[in-house]
mmCIF file of C-alpha atoms and ligand atoms in Angstrom:
data_model
loop_
_atom_site.group_PDB
_atom_site.id
_atom_site.type_symbol
_atom_site.label_atom_id
_atom_site.label_comp_id
_atom_site.label_asym_id
_atom_site.label_seq_id
_atom_site.Cartn_x
_atom_site.Cartn_y
_atom_site.Cartn_z
ATOM 1 C CA UNK A 163 155.664 107.378 20.782
ATOM 2 C CA UNK A 164 153.752 104.950 18.596
ATOM 3 C CA UNK A 165 154.543 103.674 15.093
ATOM 4 C CA UNK A 166 151.775 104.632 12.719
ATOM 5 C CA UNK A 167 151.427 103.798 9.028
ATOM 6 C CA UNK A 168 149.552 106.514 7.158
ATOM 7 C CA UNK A 169 148.252 105.755 3.666
ATOM 8 C CA UNK A 170 146.662 108.437 1.478
ATOM 9 C CA UNK A 171 148.308 111.865 1.783
ATOM 10 C CA UNK A 172 145.888 113.985 -0.228
ATOM 11 C CA UNK A 173 144.052 117.162 0.744
ATOM 12 C CA UNK A 174 143.027 115.657 4.101
ATOM 13 C CA UNK A 175 145.600 112.945 4.784
ATOM 14 C CA UNK A 176 148.562 115.330 4.425
ATOM 15 C CA UNK A 177 147.393 117.468 7.361
ATOM 16 C CA UNK A 178 146.358 114.457 9.441
ATOM 17 C CA UNK A 179 149.706 112.696 9.037
ATOM 18 C CA UNK A 180 151.481 115.960 9.919
ATOM 19 C CA UNK A 181 149.355 116.273 13.106
ATOM 20 C CA UNK A 182 150.375 112.762 14.182
ATOM 21 C CA UNK A 183 154.058 113.537 13.596
ATOM 22 C CA UNK A 184 153.668 116.820 15.486
ATOM 23 C CA UNK A 185 152.146 114.902 18.409
ATOM 24 C CA UNK A 186 155.412 112.928 18.593
ATOM 25 C CA UNK A 187 154.441 109.702 16.818
ATOM 26 C CA UNK A 188 156.701 107.947 14.315
ATOM 27 C CA UNK A 189 154.654 108.105 11.105
ATOM 28 C CA UNK A 190 155.527 106.092 8.012
ATOM 29 C CA UNK A 191 153.706 107.799 5.162
ATOM 30 C CA UNK A 192 152.740 106.385 1.791
ATOM 31 C CA UNK A 193 150.844 107.734 -1.221
ATOM 32 C CA UNK A 194 150.834 106.853 -4.909
ATOM 33 C CA UNK A 195 152.028 110.423 -5.586
ATOM 34 C CA UNK A 196 155.752 110.847 -4.732
ATOM 35 C CA UNK A 197 155.275 114.620 -4.238
ATOM 36 C CA UNK A 198 152.751 113.943 -1.483
ATOM 37 C CA UNK A 199 155.194 111.610 0.270
ATOM 38 C CA UNK A 200 157.907 114.281 -0.001
ATOM 39 C CA UNK A 201 155.548 116.851 1.567
ATOM 40 C CA UNK A 202 154.823 114.430 4.430
ATOM 41 C CA UNK A 203 158.558 113.996 5.022
ATOM 42 C CA UNK A 204 158.922 117.788 5.183
ATOM 43 C CA UNK A 205 156.174 117.701 7.843
ATOM 44 C CA UNK A 206 158.080 115.220 10.016
ATOM 45 C CA UNK A 207 157.005 111.795 8.702
ATOM 46 C CA UNK A 208 159.219 109.003 7.333
ATOM 47 C CA UNK A 209 158.774 107.992 3.696
ATOM 48 C CA UNK A 210 157.508 104.532 2.787
ATOM 49 C CA UNK A 211 157.918 103.192 -0.741
ATOM 50 C CA UNK A 212 154.844 100.932 -0.625
ATOM 51 C CA UNK A 213 151.793 100.093 1.474
ATOM 52 C CA UNK A 214 153.627 97.046 2.811
ATOM 53 C CA UNK A 215 156.703 99.032 3.848
ATOM 54 C CA UNK A 216 154.519 101.516 5.712
ATOM 55 C CA UNK A 217 152.448 98.843 7.473
ATOM 56 C CA UNK A 218 155.021 96.263 8.614
ATOM 57 C CA UNK A 219 155.480 96.538 12.386
ATOM 58 C CA UNK A 220 153.131 99.534 12.778
ATOM 59 C CA UNK A 221 150.857 99.564 15.832
ATOM 60 C CA UNK A 222 148.210 101.575 13.944
ATOM 61 C CA UNK A 223 147.370 101.834 10.255
ATOM 62 C CA UNK A 224 145.431 104.933 9.238
ATOM 63 C CA UNK A 225 143.965 105.157 5.735
ATOM 64 C CA UNK A 226 142.557 108.322 4.113
ATOM 65 C CA UNK A 227 141.615 107.320 0.573
ATOM 66 C CA UNK A 228 139.047 108.570 -1.951
ATOM 67 C CA UNK A 229 136.469 105.738 -2.145
ATOM 68 C CA UNK A 230 135.435 102.328 -0.794
ATOM 69 C CA UNK A 231 136.982 100.622 -3.822
ATOM 70 C CA UNK A 232 140.355 102.206 -2.944
ATOM 71 C CA UNK A 233 140.050 101.179 0.713
ATOM 72 C CA UNK A 234 139.094 97.563 -0.051
ATOM 73 C CA UNK A 235 141.900 97.310 -2.593
ATOM 74 C CA UNK A 236 144.531 98.789 -0.247
ATOM 75 C CA UNK A 237 143.320 96.457 2.533
ATOM 76 C CA UNK A 238 142.807 93.259 0.608
ATOM 77 C CA UNK A 239 145.196 93.095 -2.341
ATOM 78 C CA UNK A 240 148.112 90.691 -1.974
ATOM 79 C CA UNK A 241 150.565 93.515 -1.211
ATOM 80 C CA UNK A 242 148.110 95.395 0.964
ATOM 81 C CA UNK A 243 147.407 96.257 4.591
ATOM 82 C CA UNK A 244 146.016 92.880 5.698
ATOM 83 C CA UNK A 245 148.917 90.988 4.150
ATOM 84 C CA UNK A 246 151.442 93.032 6.169
ATOM 85 C CA UNK A 247 149.692 94.186 9.353
ATOM 86 C CA UNK A 248 150.917 92.926 12.718
ATOM 87 C CA UNK A 249 148.208 90.788 14.417
ATOM 88 C CA UNK A 250 148.039 93.331 17.280
ATOM 89 C CA UNK A 251 147.741 96.318 14.949
ATOM 90 C CA UNK A 252 144.635 98.487 15.000
ATOM 91 C CA UNK A 253 143.369 99.611 11.594
ATOM 92 C CA UNK A 254 141.580 102.951 11.350
ATOM 93 C CA UNK A 255 139.947 103.953 8.091
ATOM 94 C CA UNK A 256 139.104 107.677 7.999
ATOM 95 C CA UNK A 257 137.904 107.786 4.356
ATOM 96 C CA UNK A 258 134.224 108.355 3.616
ATOM 97 C CA UNK A 259 132.896 105.088 2.147
ATOM 98 C CA UNK A 260 129.620 103.119 2.202
ATOM 99 C CA UNK A 261 128.445 101.398 5.365
ATOM 100 C CA UNK A 262 128.607 98.147 3.422
ATOM 101 C CA UNK A 263 132.248 98.635 2.336
ATOM 102 C CA UNK A 264 133.229 99.690 5.872
ATOM 103 C CA UNK A 265 131.693 96.519 7.285
ATOM 104 C CA UNK A 266 133.402 94.418 4.580
ATOM 105 C CA UNK A 267 136.774 95.976 5.445
ATOM 106 C CA UNK A 268 136.126 95.380 9.162
ATOM 107 C CA UNK A 269 135.109 91.769 8.595
ATOM 108 C CA UNK A 270 138.187 91.016 6.497
ATOM 109 C CA UNK A 271 140.407 92.450 9.255
ATOM 110 C CA UNK A 272 138.613 90.679 12.105
ATOM 111 C CA UNK A 273 138.771 87.394 10.148
ATOM 112 C CA UNK A 274 142.555 87.683 10.673
ATOM 113 C CA UNK A 275 142.147 88.649 14.315
ATOM 114 C CA UNK A 276 143.018 92.303 13.584
ATOM 115 C CA UNK A 277 140.977 95.138 15.105
ATOM 116 C CA UNK A 278 139.505 97.715 12.739
ATOM 117 C CA UNK A 279 137.263 100.720 13.048
ATOM 118 C CA UNK A 280 135.686 103.106 10.589
ATOM 119 C CA UNK A 281 136.417 106.684 11.656
ATOM 120 C CA UNK A 282 135.294 109.146 8.977
ATOM 121 C CA UNK A 283 135.829 112.813 9.646
ATOM 122 C CA UNK A 284 134.006 116.080 9.520
ATOM 123 C CA UNK A 285 135.801 119.407 9.266
ATOM 124 C CA UNK A 286 137.489 119.904 5.897
ATOM 125 C CA UNK A 287 141.061 120.637 4.856
ATOM 126 C CA UNK A 288 141.626 123.509 7.310
ATOM 127 C CA UNK A 289 140.565 121.336 10.263
ATOM 128 C CA UNK A 290 142.747 118.465 8.997
ATOM 129 C CA UNK A 291 145.754 120.809 8.922
ATOM 130 C CA UNK A 292 144.937 122.285 12.333
ATOM 131 C CA UNK A 293 144.249 118.915 14.002
ATOM 132 C CA UNK A 294 140.676 119.939 14.854
ATOM 133 C CA UNK A 295 138.636 117.329 12.985
ATOM 134 C CA UNK A 296 135.571 115.577 14.378
ATOM 135 C CA UNK A 297 135.767 111.772 14.176
ATOM 136 C CA UNK A 298 132.697 109.532 14.186
ATOM 137 C CA UNK A 299 133.769 106.018 15.019
ATOM 138 C CA UNK A 300 132.206 102.625 14.272
ATOM 139 C CA UNK A 301 133.551 99.563 16.055
ATOM 140 C CA UNK A 302 133.475 97.638 19.323
ATOM 141 C CA UNK A 303 134.135 99.425 22.625
ATOM 142 C CA UNK A 304 137.627 97.879 22.638
ATOM 143 C CA UNK A 305 138.383 99.066 19.081
ATOM 144 C CA UNK A 306 137.131 102.559 19.936
ATOM 145 C CA UNK A 307 139.200 102.738 23.115
ATOM 146 C CA UNK A 308 142.372 101.676 21.317
ATOM 147 C CA UNK A 309 141.893 104.071 18.384
ATOM 148 C CA UNK A 310 140.838 107.042 20.520
ATOM 149 C CA UNK A 311 144.296 108.415 21.515
ATOM 150 C CA UNK A 312 145.472 108.349 17.893
ATOM 151 C CA UNK A 313 142.321 110.082 16.676
ATOM 152 C CA UNK A 314 142.593 112.659 19.471
ATOM 153 C CA UNK A 315 145.991 113.713 18.089
ATOM 154 C CA UNK A 316 144.214 114.714 14.862
ATOM 155 C CA UNK A 317 140.926 116.063 16.144
ATOM 156 C CA UNK A 318 138.934 118.066 18.629
ATOM 157 C CA UNK A 319 136.116 115.529 19.042
ATOM 158 C CA UNK A 320 136.125 111.719 18.865
ATOM 159 C CA UNK A 321 132.666 110.198 19.161
ATOM 160 C CA UNK A 322 131.707 106.521 19.337
ATOM 161 C CA UNK A 323 128.778 106.173 16.913
ATOM 162 C CA UNK A 324 128.157 102.428 17.433
ATOM 163 C CA UNK A 325 129.260 99.123 15.913
ATOM 164 C CA UNK A 326 131.246 98.604 12.685
ATOM 165 C CA UNK A 327 129.837 100.847 9.917
ATOM 166 C CA UNK A 328 128.076 103.230 12.330
ATOM 167 C CA UNK A 329 130.732 105.926 11.809
ATOM 168 C CA UNK A 330 130.014 105.863 8.074
ATOM 169 C CA UNK A 331 126.254 105.909 8.686
ATOM 170 C CA UNK A 332 126.673 109.101 10.748
ATOM 171 C CA UNK A 333 129.001 110.581 8.126
ATOM 172 C CA UNK A 334 126.695 110.106 5.126
ATOM 173 C CA UNK A 335 123.730 111.561 7.036
ATOM 174 C CA UNK A 336 125.915 114.546 8.014
ATOM 175 C CA UNK A 337 127.150 115.067 4.452
ATOM 176 C CA UNK A 338 123.680 114.731 2.962
ATOM 177 C CA UNK A 339 122.749 117.669 5.185
ATOM 178 C CA UNK A 340 125.935 119.588 4.248
ATOM 179 C CA UNK A 341 125.341 119.074 0.500
ATOM 180 C CA UNK A 342 121.843 120.486 0.843
ATOM 181 C CA UNK A 343 122.805 123.337 3.197
ATOM 182 C CA UNK A 344 125.642 124.521 0.939
ATOM 183 C CA UNK A 345 123.292 124.852 -2.032
ATOM 184 C CA UNK A 346 120.859 126.798 0.156
ATOM 185 C CA UNK A 347 123.665 129.053 1.393
ATOM 186 C CA UNK A 348 124.849 129.687 -2.195
ATOM 187 C CA UNK A 349 121.327 130.506 -3.378
ATOM 188 C CA UNK A 350 120.899 132.942 -0.474
ATOM 189 C CA UNK A 351 124.203 134.717 -1.307
ATOM 190 C CA UNK A 352 123.248 134.916 -5.008
ATOM 191 C CA UNK A 353 119.820 136.335 -4.206
ATOM 192 C CA UNK A 354 121.403 138.810 -1.761
ATOM 193 C CA UNK A 355 123.802 139.957 -4.520
ATOM 194 C CA UNK A 356 120.990 140.311 -7.045
ATOM 195 C CA UNK A 357 118.986 142.354 -4.527
ATOM 196 C CA UNK A 358 121.965 144.712 -4.193
ATOM 197 C CA UNK A 359 122.986 143.653 -0.683
ATOM 198 C CA UNK A 360 126.667 143.893 0.223
ATOM 199 C CA UNK A 361 127.779 140.227 0.650
ATOM 200 C CA UNK A 362 129.691 141.116 3.844
ATOM 201 C CA UNK A 363 126.615 142.802 5.339
ATOM 202 C CA UNK A 364 124.526 139.734 4.465
ATOM 203 C CA UNK A 365 127.204 137.437 5.935
ATOM 204 C CA UNK A 366 127.399 139.450 9.180
ATOM 205 C CA UNK A 367 123.621 139.315 9.536
ATOM 206 C CA UNK A 368 122.941 135.709 8.473
ATOM 207 C CA UNK A 369 125.843 134.328 10.509
ATOM 208 C CA UNK A 370 124.161 135.725 13.640
ATOM 209 C CA UNK A 371 120.604 134.939 12.572
ATOM 210 C CA UNK A 372 118.489 131.857 11.972
ATOM 211 C CA UNK A 373 120.118 131.260 8.553
ATOM 212 C CA UNK A 374 123.417 130.449 10.293
ATOM 213 C CA UNK A 375 125.065 127.134 9.414
ATOM 214 C CA UNK A 376 128.549 125.622 9.056
ATOM 215 C CA UNK A 377 128.318 126.315 5.301
ATOM 216 C CA UNK A 378 127.890 129.984 6.162
ATOM 217 C CA UNK A 379 130.204 130.601 9.111
ATOM 218 C CA UNK A 380 133.035 128.104 8.515
ATOM 219 C CA UNK A 381 132.976 127.661 4.742
ATOM 220 C CA UNK A 382 131.304 130.700 3.175
ATOM 221 C CA UNK A 383 131.119 130.270 -0.628
ATOM 222 C CA UNK A 384 131.901 133.977 -1.165
ATOM 223 C CA UNK A 385 135.503 135.234 -0.690
ATOM 224 C CA UNK A 386 136.464 137.657 2.077
ATOM 225 C CA UNK A 387 134.125 136.213 4.728
ATOM 226 C CA UNK A 388 135.939 133.208 6.266
ATOM 227 C CA UNK A 389 139.734 133.339 5.707
ATOM 228 C CA UNK A 390 140.228 129.556 5.498
ATOM 229 C CA UNK A 391 137.306 128.920 3.097
ATOM 230 C CA UNK A 392 138.183 127.623 -0.422
ATOM 231 C CA UNK A 393 136.216 130.548 -1.953
ATOM 232 C CA UNK A 394 139.297 132.692 -1.122
ATOM 233 C CA UNK A 395 141.573 130.524 -3.288
ATOM 234 C CA UNK A 396 139.377 130.080 -6.334
ATOM 235 C CA UNK A 397 137.891 126.872 -4.870
ATOM 236 C CA UNK A 398 141.190 124.945 -4.942
ATOM 237 C CA UNK A 399 142.445 122.567 -2.230
ATOM 238 C CA UNK A 400 139.090 122.015 -0.605
ATOM 239 C CA UNK A 401 136.481 119.270 -0.657
ATOM 240 C CA UNK A 402 136.163 118.227 -4.313
ATOM 241 C CA UNK A 403 132.693 118.503 -5.869
ATOM 242 C CA UNK A 404 133.194 114.948 -7.140
ATOM 243 C CA UNK A 405 133.769 113.711 -3.561
ATOM 244 C CA UNK A 406 130.678 115.524 -2.305
ATOM 245 C CA UNK A 407 128.720 113.892 -5.113
ATOM 246 C CA UNK A 408 130.172 110.541 -4.058
ATOM 247 C CA UNK A 409 128.963 111.086 -0.475
ATOM 248 C CA UNK A 410 125.547 112.204 -1.647
ATOM 249 C CA UNK A 411 125.233 109.077 -3.754
ATOM 250 C CA UNK A 412 126.221 106.950 -0.742
ATOM 251 C CA UNK A 413 123.422 108.674 1.194
ATOM 252 C CA UNK A 414 120.939 108.129 -1.638
ATOM 253 C CA UNK A 415 121.886 104.446 -1.869
ATOM 254 C CA UNK A 416 121.188 104.236 1.848
ATOM 255 C CA UNK A 417 117.790 105.950 1.424
ATOM 256 C CA UNK A 418 116.885 103.310 -1.186
ATOM 257 C CA UNK A 419 118.052 100.538 1.117
ATOM 258 C CA UNK A 420 115.736 101.736 3.895
ATOM 259 C CA UNK A 421 112.867 102.646 1.549
ATOM 260 C CA UNK A 422 112.740 106.395 2.118
ATOM 261 C CA UNK A 423 112.627 109.344 -0.283
ATOM 262 C CA UNK A 424 114.855 112.346 0.407
ATOM 263 C CA UNK A 425 113.738 114.875 -2.202
ATOM 264 C CA UNK A 426 116.272 117.621 -1.364
ATOM 265 C CA UNK A 427 119.112 115.088 -1.496
ATOM 266 C CA UNK A 428 117.856 113.946 -4.912
ATOM 267 C CA UNK A 429 117.736 117.532 -6.204
ATOM 268 C CA UNK A 430 121.212 118.218 -4.758
ATOM 269 C CA UNK A 431 122.577 115.169 -6.571
ATOM 270 C CA UNK A 432 121.277 116.627 -9.828
ATOM 271 C CA UNK A 433 122.914 120.014 -9.095
ATOM 272 C CA UNK A 434 126.358 118.664 -8.091
ATOM 273 C CA UNK A 435 126.336 116.244 -11.089
ATOM 274 C CA UNK A 436 125.879 119.208 -13.412
ATOM 275 C CA UNK A 437 128.489 121.228 -11.472
ATOM 276 C CA UNK A 438 131.334 118.729 -11.818
ATOM 277 C CA UNK A 439 130.714 118.469 -15.559
ATOM 278 C CA UNK A 440 130.495 122.234 -16.150
ATOM 279 C CA UNK A 441 133.474 123.058 -13.908
ATOM 280 C CA UNK A 442 136.241 120.697 -12.663
ATOM 281 C CA UNK A 443 135.582 117.545 -10.605
ATOM 282 C CA UNK A 444 138.367 118.654 -8.219
ATOM 283 C CA UNK A 445 136.925 122.134 -7.682
ATOM 284 C CA UNK A 446 135.604 122.631 -4.171
ATOM 285 C CA UNK A 447 131.909 121.831 -3.774
ATOM 286 C CA UNK A 448 131.127 125.356 -2.512
ATOM 287 C CA UNK A 449 132.137 126.645 -5.984
ATOM 288 C CA UNK A 450 128.681 125.487 -7.078
ATOM 289 C CA UNK A 451 127.776 129.117 -6.303
ATOM 290 C CA UNK A 452 129.292 130.130 -9.669
ATOM 291 C CA UNK A 453 126.983 127.757 -11.531
ATOM 292 C CA UNK A 454 123.942 128.905 -9.545
ATOM 293 C CA UNK A 455 124.879 132.572 -10.124
ATOM 294 C CA UNK A 456 125.092 132.032 -13.882
ATOM 295 C CA UNK A 457 121.818 130.200 -14.277
HETATM 296 P P1 NAD B 1859 142.336 113.328 -2.134
HETATM 297 O O1 NAD B 1859 141.931 112.798 -3.466
HETATM 298 O O2 NAD B 1859 142.916 114.695 -2.014
HETATM 299 O O3 NAD B 1859 143.410 112.313 -1.458
HETATM 300 C C1 NAD B 1859 143.374 110.923 -1.614
HETATM 301 C C2 NAD B 1859 144.823 110.452 -1.700
HETATM 302 O O4 NAD B 1859 144.819 109.021 -1.760
HETATM 303 C C3 NAD B 1859 145.545 110.955 -2.953
HETATM 304 O O5 NAD B 1859 146.730 111.631 -2.581
HETATM 305 C C4 NAD B 1859 145.845 109.668 -3.740
HETATM 306 O O6 NAD B 1859 147.063 109.719 -4.456
HETATM 307 C C5 NAD B 1859 145.887 108.648 -2.608
HETATM 308 N N1 NAD B 1859 145.691 107.274 -3.063
HETATM 309 C C6 NAD B 1859 144.740 106.768 -3.885
HETATM 310 N N2 NAD B 1859 144.915 105.432 -4.033
HETATM 311 C C7 NAD B 1859 146.000 105.089 -3.291
HETATM 312 C C8 NAD B 1859 146.695 103.867 -3.053
HETATM 313 N N3 NAD B 1859 146.308 102.730 -3.614
HETATM 314 N N4 NAD B 1859 147.765 103.892 -2.237
HETATM 315 C C9 NAD B 1859 148.191 105.053 -1.670
HETATM 316 N N5 NAD B 1859 147.583 106.245 -1.853
HETATM 317 C C10 NAD B 1859 146.501 106.259 -2.662
HETATM 318 O O7 NAD B 1859 141.050 113.167 -1.198
HETATM 319 P P2 NAD B 1859 140.767 113.911 0.198
HETATM 320 O O8 NAD B 1859 140.081 115.195 -0.076
HETATM 321 O O9 NAD B 1859 141.987 113.866 1.046
HETATM 322 O O10 NAD B 1859 139.649 112.920 0.790
HETATM 323 C C11 NAD B 1859 139.972 111.636 1.308
HETATM 324 C C12 NAD B 1859 138.703 111.050 1.923
HETATM 325 O O11 NAD B 1859 138.252 111.928 2.954
HETATM 326 C C13 NAD B 1859 137.547 110.891 0.944
HETATM 327 O O12 NAD B 1859 136.865 109.698 1.212
HETATM 328 C C14 NAD B 1859 136.689 112.122 1.224
HETATM 329 O O13 NAD B 1859 135.328 111.881 0.898
HETATM 330 C C15 NAD B 1859 136.911 112.300 2.715
HETATM 331 N N6 NAD B 1859 136.748 113.679 3.216
HETATM 332 C C16 NAD B 1859 137.285 114.736 2.555
HETATM 333 C C17 NAD B 1859 137.097 116.027 3.066
HETATM 334 C C18 NAD B 1859 137.674 117.259 2.374
HETATM 335 O O14 NAD B 1859 137.311 118.382 2.786
HETATM 336 N N7 NAD B 1859 138.571 117.100 1.391
HETATM 337 C C19 NAD B 1859 136.380 116.219 4.261
HETATM 338 C C20 NAD B 1859 135.883 115.098 4.934
HETATM 339 C C21 NAD B 1859 136.076 113.828 4.392
#
């Protein structure tokens, strides 16, 4: 049994903290939202009243926060993770943030002799709740080895991507592809509908044909196909369109940094920007199908 501080109990963090508690770890959970802390307690965690209270004495500190600005603030502010972490603690940030911010967080930890790895996830809310996420980890071999057992309690695959920041590099490339593939999947469903095809018949065919993708078979944007997909709950409690847009922008920043043009990523950025204005920023990204259907 290991003491773990868990900070950020939102759509993803709530399930991840619960998986750690279920695996027998002592988890001290903190979020700005008291209701989220109460839900974590109901799932077997202990409540912490601040970042500091969660972190003091913990062997591992897991963060699952919206953006790089949140992560750097929670790490570096005077009442934050670095001010309270034990020198032997291992910090694991699972949020999706820029490679640059991940490296900055890692450097500020290592400057204090504390190990840190970036370990963003793939899999969505259902996988977070089921403990079947995929983790892509950036850090030294030692950091990876130490973080691995904790990540394994929350996931089905834990992969060492390379040095600090490499987990985030893998994540933004993956999500650039997901952003594009979801729009393609939505357009195919809309065209199928307009051609008079039964959506279930199209799903059964495409999910076993060359149009198959994760967007289709694990996260279908049409209800009644994949029970855990947000399309069955009016696109609530999924992966917010605003967060997908954030990831896409991180990918586009990276394309600029390396001097490449990714035209489908650019077009997708335009589409999700319009989507979060026309609908709700919190609405799941696969709900973009409604906007595409009504165009
Ligand atoms: P979310 O907005 O549901 O949760 C973030 C939580 O962080 C919220 O509960 C918020 O109150 C809390 N928070 C913010 N600032 C805080 C602070 N200073 N101290 C304590 N708590 C604080 O977001 P999410 O969907 O859980 O996503 C978290 C990260 O995971 C993001 O970087 C996202 O891009 C990534 N991600 C999300 C999904 C998904 O399907 N939702 C999938 C893969 C990766």
